Amino acid sequence: MTPAERDARGPLRKIGEVAKRSDIAVETLRFYESRGLIEPAGRTASGYRLYDDSVFERLAFVKKSQAVGFTLDQITWIIAEAREGRRPCVEVRQMARQRLNELDEKLTELRRYRRDLKRTLDAWDREGEKEGMICGLIEGLDAVVVRPLSGRAGRRRPSERSKP
C-alpha cells in the first residue's frame, strides 16, 4: 500500500474492495457518492477513489435508514444536517411518523382493493364463462371496479373510483 493509500484513519480501500466487503455494487457506490451519501477520503495518482473504514459505517447507516422506509433524498438530508453539526432527530421522528401514516393509508387502500377484487372474483365464479373479444369477464367490468396495485397510468384516487 502506498502512502497515498494509507492515512491516519487506517488503510484506504479502492471502490472495488468496498463493494466486495459491503456487498453493494460499484455502480451503487458511485451513485451514493454522487448523491452525497458517501465521500471518498481521497484518490490515487491515477484517479481511483479511496475510502477509509468509516465508509462501512456510513453504508450501514444508509441501509438501516432504507430499512425503516427513508428515501435516499431523506437520507441525504439527514447526513447533510449531521455534517453541519445539527442533530436531525426531531425531523427524523417526524419523517418516520409521516411514513407510518402513508403505510396506514396504503394498507387501507390494499384492504379496499382486496375487498373489491374478492367481490369481482366471486361474481366471476357465479358467472362462469362469458363471451367476448378477448375475455368477456374483463370486458364486462364497469369502468373501474377494482384498482391495480401499481402506481401506473390509469390509477385513480379512492374518491374517483366507481363503486361496484
mmCIF file of C-alpha atoms in Angstrom, residues 3 8 31 33 39 45 53 56 58 62 74 84 94 98 106 108 113 116 124 126 134 142 149 157 160:
data_model
loop_
_atom_site.group_PDB
_atom_site.id
_atom_site.type_symbol
_atom_site.label_atom_id
_atom_site.label_comp_id
_atom_site.label_asym_id
_atom_site.label_seq_id
_atom_site.Cartn_x
_atom_site.Cartn_y
_atom_site.Cartn_z
ATOM 1 C CA PRO A 3 1.478 6.318 1.434
ATOM 2 C CA ALA A 8 -4.324 8.429 9.936
ATOM 3 C CA PHE A 31 -24.395 6.739 -7.262
ATOM 4 C CA GLU A 33 -21.221 9.342 -3.874
ATOM 5 C CA GLU A 39 -17.361 10.532 0.232
ATOM 6 C CA ALA A 45 -2.487 9.339 -8.520
ATOM 7 C CA ASP A 53 -13.147 2.335 7.012
ATOM 8 C CA PHE A 56 -18.692 0.960 6.085
ATOM 9 C CA ARG A 58 -21.954 5.201 6.536
ATOM 10 C CA VAL A 62 -27.865 4.127 4.696
ATOM 11 C CA GLN A 74 -34.278 11.996 3.081
ATOM 12 C CA GLU A 84 -23.431 20.793 9.578
ATOM 13 C CA GLN A 94 -41.478 13.437 12.025
ATOM 14 C CA GLN A 98 -45.306 10.598 8.156
ATOM 15 C CA LYS A 106 -51.648 2.172 1.787
ATOM 16 C CA THR A 108 -56.402 0.828 3.905
ATOM 17 C CA TYR A 113 -58.562 -3.319 -3.307
ATOM 18 C CA ASP A 116 -63.189 -5.198 -4.481
ATOM 19 C CA TRP A 124 -66.993 -14.190 -11.992
ATOM 20 C CA ARG A 126 -71.009 -17.310 -10.278
ATOM 21 C CA ILE A 134 -60.585 -11.281 -25.548
ATOM 22 C CA ASP A 142 -67.653 -1.399 -15.090
ATOM 23 C CA LEU A 149 -51.758 -2.435 -7.104
ATOM 24 C CA ARG A 157 -57.686 8.062 -6.280
ATOM 25 C CA GLU A 160 -62.597 8.991 -8.197
#
